[in-house]
């Protein structure tokens, strides 16, 4: 098969779509982010890429904390809406009907309707170009009880999340294996 060379671009896919809440319970905000991912196991860490021009950027930089909320596929319209307006001008919780609830460690709120909420404290900010990378330690994780199995572990078959593929949202699919299955672990 012949290959065609393309210009460098952001073709890595899928990119998980998350709702990042920041600010405080008194003045909460949400930003939709697709540039995110796990960066370290111990301590557990993740990172999000945010443009410095975004309203949420300043809130996160000043407070040093945020919450990554994992939405379900039926929340795609809400997620898209949160990415189309600025928190400078609009209360996104009021606009979308989402509910802010207090975190257990950080001052930024959790989003009640999201089945998984990950509280984070910023450890480093790395300027990259159009975006800065907020590298953060995961300090608390919350999960709806109905998505936990009998051992208290996340049961991902109970959640239909979605991803971004080159400006198109797509549902996540079925399990096709588990970590280490080729080594019979």
PDB file of C-alpha atoms in Angstrom, residues 1 25 27 41 46 53 69 71 74 86 89-90 101 104 115 128 130 136 148 152 167 177-179:
ATOM      1  CA  UNK A   1       0.000   0.000   0.000  1.00  0.00           C
ATOM      2  CA  UNK A  25     -18.729  27.153  43.978  1.00  0.00           C
ATOM      3  CA  UNK A  27     -18.420  31.549  40.593  1.00  0.00           C
ATOM      4  CA  UNK A  41       0.860   6.545  37.383  1.00  0.00           C
ATOM      5  CA  UNK A  46      -2.959  14.052  34.075  1.00  0.00           C
ATOM      6  CA  UNK A  53      -6.741  33.467  25.795  1.00  0.00           C
ATOM      7  CA  UNK A  69     -15.443  15.658  34.660  1.00  0.00           C
ATOM      8  CA  UNK A  71     -19.351  13.287  30.437  1.00  0.00           C
ATOM      9  CA  UNK A  74     -25.814  11.750  25.915  1.00  0.00           C
ATOM     10  CA  UNK A  86     -17.100  32.017  27.088  1.00  0.00           C
ATOM     11  CA  UNK A  89     -20.017  36.317  29.296  1.00  0.00           C
ATOM     12  CA  UNK A  90     -22.177  33.312  30.227  1.00  0.00           C
ATOM     13  CA  UNK A 101     -21.280  20.340  43.706  1.00  0.00           C
ATOM     14  CA  UNK A 104     -13.544  17.048  48.637  1.00  0.00           C
ATOM     15  CA  UNK A 115     -20.354   9.869  36.257  1.00  0.00           C
ATOM     16  CA  UNK A 128       3.866  24.853  24.180  1.00  0.00           C
ATOM     17  CA  UNK A 130      -1.073  27.898  21.013  1.00  0.00           C
ATOM     18  CA  UNK A 136      -1.687  18.192  37.547  1.00  0.00           C
ATOM     19  CA  UNK A 148     -18.971   0.502  40.264  1.00  0.00           C
ATOM     20  CA  UNK A 152     -15.816  -1.235  43.994  1.00  0.00           C
ATOM     21  CA  UNK A 167     -13.654  17.811  14.757  1.00  0.00           C
ATOM     22  CA  UNK A 177      -9.435  -7.073  25.267  1.00  0.00           C
ATOM     23  CA  UNK A 178      -7.766  -6.135  28.536  1.00  0.00           C
ATOM     24  CA  UNK A 179      -4.295  -4.970  29.492  1.00  0.00           C
TER      25      UNK A 179
END
